Structures are given as C-alpha cells and as structure tokens.
Amino acid sequence: IGISNFKAWQLMKCLQISDLHSWPRVVSAQYQYSLLKRDIEYEFPDFLLNEKIGLVVWGALGGGFLSGKYNPLENPTSGRLASAYPQAEYSWERRNTAQNWNIMKTIDEIAQKRNATCAQIALAWLKKQNFVTSILLGARNRNQLQENLRAVDIDLDEDEVNALSDISCLSELYPYRFVRQFGRQSGG
C-alpha cells in the first residue's frame, strides 16, 4: 500500500488504523523532494525510517529547473516550467528565485568538476539521502532518461553533499529548532 502527499499525522493515523485491525500497512510514500523542495525534512525522514516506509520521490528535478537549461533572465518558452500555471508546484514563478539560482550555481560547479550534467548531480544528491528509496524520473524523451540514469554512477563525496545540503537548507522553524537545540542538551 502506498500514499502520496499525506500530512505526517494523516499517515500516522493510517498506520494506527492498519495496526488496530491487523490490516496491511503503508509501505511507500510519494512526496515532492529535491534540492529545491526539502520541506518534508521537517517531519518525514525519521518518521519514514522508523516506520519502515520507503520514500518515492517525485519532482526530483523541480519540473526541469535543476536540469541547468534555464536562465534567470529569460522566461522559459517550452517544457514543464513554461506551461505550468503560476500556482503550480513547479511553476516558473516558484522556481525563479535568488535562492534557487544560488543552488543551481553550486550544482553547476560540481557538475563541471565531475564532467556531469546538473540533472545528474541533483539526482546523485538525492541518492545520498538515507530515507530516499526510489526516485521517479520525469524524463520527456529517451535522451533525458538515459542522461538521468547516468546519475547512478555518480557517488558524491561528503564535501559535495554538504555543499549542496548547506546551500539548499531549510530555515529552522519552531518547534524543530527548539527540539534540536534542547533535545541534545537533555540527552533526547
């Protein structure tokens, strides 16, 4: 059984009901996750690992933004970002931000150093996240698919993973900041 885009409490409720009735449990969860969208990190990594639920990532390349084919000074004229309505998760309006261009700069530096594509580096970072079990590739053609699959052969080193993680990190929200700070002090 798999779910997609549930809130953490909803997924926990599904697990409770399944356990109460001895029904099959949810074993996979599909969420948007990438260097551009790391929001699930607030609730899900420890939860999914603890409950033995595999994460199936969608939006791994941010609607194509992480492919490296876009320019901040030019609105896209083709592809997902060009056709998405402004409120869509993968719209140009959501992707064309200073923070996302800083992320792309770091990706591009690593890609050039490794003679790889930006898409391959973004996918290789996802592979390094211990709670990611599968990545859906939204390739639009055979060439994109073959290029993306080459990310399997890229093993980012610790410095590269840290550089990408640092540039794309989430802001610390309460109560997560509080738990991280005081949980460590109290041994929790």
Short mmCIF file of C-alpha atoms in Angstrom, two decimals:
data_model
loop_
_atom_site.label_atom_id
_atom_site.label_comp_id
_atom_site.label_asym_id
_atom_site.label_seq_id
_atom_site.Cartn_x
_atom_site.Cartn_y
_atom_site.Cartn_z
CA ILE A 1 0.00 0.00 0.00
CA GLY A 2 1.30 3.43 -0.86
CA ILE A 3 0.18 7.00 -0.24
CA SER A 4 1.03 10.34 -1.80
CA ASN A 5 1.17 13.82 -0.32
CA PHE A 6 -0.35 12.96 3.08
CA LYS A 7 0.47 15.09 6.09
CA ALA A 8 2.54 13.25 8.71
CA TRP A 9 -0.39 12.98 11.13
CA GLN A 10 -2.59 11.52 8.37
CA LEU A 11 -0.02 8.88 7.55
CA MET A 12 0.39 8.06 11.25
CA LYS A 13 -3.38 7.69 11.53
CA CYS A 14 -3.34 5.24 8.58
CA LEU A 15 -0.68 3.20 10.34
CA GLN A 16 -2.63 3.20 13.62
CA ILE A 17 -5.82 2.02 11.92
CA SER A 18 -3.92 -0.64 9.98
CA ASP A 19 -2.27 -1.92 13.15
CA LEU A 20 -5.54 -1.83 15.12
CA HIS A 21 -7.30 -4.02 12.55
CA SER A 22 -4.28 -6.13 11.53
CA TRP A 23 -4.55 -4.74 8.01
CA PRO A 24 -1.58 -4.34 5.67
CA ARG A 25 0.49 -1.25 6.48
CA VAL A 26 1.53 1.56 4.20
CA VAL A 27 4.98 0.63 2.86
CA SER A 28 5.67 3.51 0.48
CA ALA A 29 5.07 7.24 0.48
CA GLN A 30 5.39 9.53 -2.51
CA TYR A 31 6.40 13.15 -1.92
CA GLN A 32 7.96 16.02 -3.80
CA TYR A 33 11.59 16.24 -2.73
CA SER A 34 14.63 17.85 -4.32
CA LEU A 35 17.34 20.38 -3.68
CA LEU A 36 14.61 22.98 -4.31
CA LYS A 37 11.87 21.46 -2.14
CA ARG A 38 13.11 19.95 1.11
CA ASP A 39 10.06 20.75 3.24
CA ILE A 40 9.38 17.09 4.03
CA GLU A 41 12.60 17.09 6.07
CA TYR A 42 10.74 18.80 8.92
CA GLU A 43 8.65 15.70 9.64
CA PHE A 44 9.32 12.74 7.42
CA PRO A 45 12.90 11.35 7.35
CA ASP A 46 12.95 9.93 10.88
CA PHE A 47 9.27 9.00 10.68
CA LEU A 48 9.65 7.05 7.42
CA LEU A 49 12.80 5.28 8.60
CA ASN A 50 11.26 4.42 11.97
CA GLU A 51 8.08 3.05 10.40
CA LYS A 52 9.99 1.26 7.60
CA ILE A 53 8.21 3.21 4.86
CA GLY A 54 10.05 3.81 1.60
CA LEU A 55 10.11 7.31 0.13
CA VAL A 56 9.33 7.53 -3.58
CA VAL A 57 10.46 10.98 -4.72
CA TRP A 58 8.56 12.97 -7.32
CA GLY A 59 9.72 16.33 -8.65
CA ALA A 60 13.36 15.32 -8.28
CA LEU A 61 14.46 17.91 -10.82
CA GLY A 62 11.97 20.60 -9.84
CA GLY A 63 9.97 20.39 -13.05
CA GLY A 64 13.19 20.55 -15.04
CA PHE A 65 14.65 23.57 -13.25
CA LEU A 66 17.58 21.54 -11.89
CA SER A 67 18.49 20.37 -15.41
CA GLY A 68 20.56 23.51 -15.85
CA LYS A 69 18.84 24.54 -19.07
CA TYR A 70 17.19 27.69 -17.70
CA ASN A 71 18.42 31.26 -17.36
CA PRO A 72 17.19 33.72 -14.71
CA LEU A 73 16.86 36.49 -17.29
CA GLU A 74 14.67 34.54 -19.72
CA ASN A 75 11.23 33.13 -19.12
CA PRO A 76 11.04 29.55 -20.40
CA THR A 77 9.22 29.02 -23.69
CA SER A 78 8.95 25.23 -23.59
CA GLY A 79 8.81 22.39 -21.08
CA ARG A 80 7.01 22.00 -17.74
CA LEU A 81 8.07 25.35 -16.35
CA ALA A 82 6.75 27.21 -19.41
CA SER A 83 3.36 25.50 -19.35
CA ALA A 84 2.68 25.44 -15.61
CA TYR A 85 0.14 27.84 -14.16
CA PRO A 86 1.66 30.27 -11.59
CA GLN A 87 0.33 28.41 -8.52
CA ALA A 88 1.65 25.02 -9.66
CA GLU A 89 4.34 23.41 -7.51
CA TYR A 90 6.75 23.50 -10.44
CA SER A 91 5.85 26.90 -11.93
CA TRP A 92 8.47 29.37 -13.13
CA GLU A 93 7.17 31.85 -10.55
CA ARG A 94 8.06 29.41 -7.75
CA ARG A 95 11.39 28.34 -9.26
CA ASN A 96 12.83 31.66 -10.44
CA THR A 97 14.17 32.83 -7.06
CA ALA A 98 17.58 34.07 -5.93
CA GLN A 99 17.88 31.11 -3.53
CA ASN A 100 17.22 28.61 -6.33
CA TRP A 101 19.79 30.27 -8.60
CA ASN A 102 22.34 30.01 -5.78
CA ILE A 103 21.55 26.30 -5.56
CA MET A 104 21.99 26.00 -9.34
CA LYS A 105 25.37 27.75 -9.13
CA THR A 106 26.62 25.15 -6.63
CA ILE A 107 25.19 22.28 -8.68
CA ASP A 108 26.84 23.64 -11.83
CA GLU A 109 30.24 23.97 -10.11
CA ILE A 110 30.12 20.34 -9.00
CA ALA A 111 28.82 19.20 -12.40
CA GLN A 112 31.67 20.93 -14.22
CA LYS A 113 34.25 19.46 -11.84
CA ARG A 114 32.84 15.96 -12.40
CA ASN A 115 32.12 16.33 -16.14
CA ALA A 116 28.47 15.59 -15.40
CA THR A 117 25.17 17.35 -16.02
CA CYS A 118 23.34 19.43 -13.46
CA ALA A 119 20.48 16.92 -13.51
CA GLN A 120 22.89 14.09 -12.72
CA ILE A 121 24.31 15.98 -9.74
CA ALA A 122 20.84 16.83 -8.38
CA LEU A 123 19.83 13.16 -8.66
CA ALA A 124 23.12 11.98 -7.15
CA TRP A 125 22.42 14.19 -4.10
CA LEU A 126 19.02 12.53 -3.69
CA LYS A 127 20.69 9.11 -3.76
CA LYS A 128 22.75 10.15 -0.73
CA GLN A 129 19.67 10.84 1.42
CA ASN A 130 19.26 7.76 3.60
CA PHE A 131 15.45 7.92 3.65
CA VAL A 132 15.06 8.03 -0.16
CA THR A 133 14.32 4.58 -1.58
CA SER A 134 13.25 5.43 -5.12
CA ILE A 135 13.28 8.41 -7.46
CA LEU A 136 10.69 8.95 -10.18
CA LEU A 137 12.28 10.41 -13.29
CA GLY A 138 10.06 12.73 -15.28
CA ALA A 139 12.07 12.37 -18.48
CA ARG A 140 10.23 13.63 -21.55
CA ASN A 141 12.29 11.64 -24.03
CA ARG A 142 14.79 8.79 -24.31
CA ASN A 143 17.84 11.09 -24.24
CA GLN A 144 16.74 12.70 -20.97
CA LEU A 145 16.08 9.29 -19.46
CA GLN A 146 19.50 7.96 -20.47
CA GLU A 147 21.22 11.10 -19.17
CA ASN A 148 19.36 10.94 -15.85
CA LEU A 149 20.11 7.24 -15.38
CA ARG A 150 23.84 8.02 -15.51
CA ALA A 151 23.42 9.62 -12.07
CA VAL A 152 23.56 6.06 -10.71
CA ASP A 153 27.31 6.06 -11.42
CA ILE A 154 27.97 9.33 -9.57
CA ASP A 155 28.97 8.98 -5.92
CA LEU A 156 29.18 12.47 -4.46
CA ASP A 157 31.80 12.88 -1.76
CA GLU A 158 31.00 14.28 1.69
CA ASP A 159 32.14 17.81 0.80
CA GLU A 160 29.91 17.87 -2.30
CA VAL A 161 26.89 16.55 -0.40
CA ASN A 162 27.48 19.10 2.37
CA ALA A 163 27.87 21.97 -0.11
CA LEU A 164 24.57 21.08 -1.77
CA SER A 165 22.82 20.47 1.54
CA ASP A 166 24.08 23.74 3.02
CA ILE A 167 23.10 25.92 0.05
CA SER A 168 19.61 24.40 -0.07
CA CYS A 169 18.96 24.06 3.67
CA LEU A 170 15.61 24.85 5.20
CA SER A 171 15.09 27.67 7.65
CA GLU A 172 14.85 26.46 11.21
CA LEU A 173 11.27 26.61 12.41
CA TYR A 174 9.84 26.17 15.86
CA PRO A 175 9.45 23.56 17.34
CA TYR A 176 12.15 21.83 15.26
CA ARG A 177 14.84 24.35 16.22
CA PHE A 178 13.84 24.06 19.89
CA VAL A 179 13.87 20.26 19.83
CA ARG A 180 17.24 20.18 18.04
CA GLN A 181 18.79 22.66 20.48
CA PHE A 182 17.33 21.48 23.78
CA GLY A 183 16.83 17.84 22.88
CA ARG A 184 20.61 17.47 22.60
CA GLN A 185 21.20 19.21 25.93
CA SER A 186 18.81 16.93 27.76
CA GLY A 187 20.10 13.81 26.10
CA GLY A 188 16.97 13.44 23.89
#
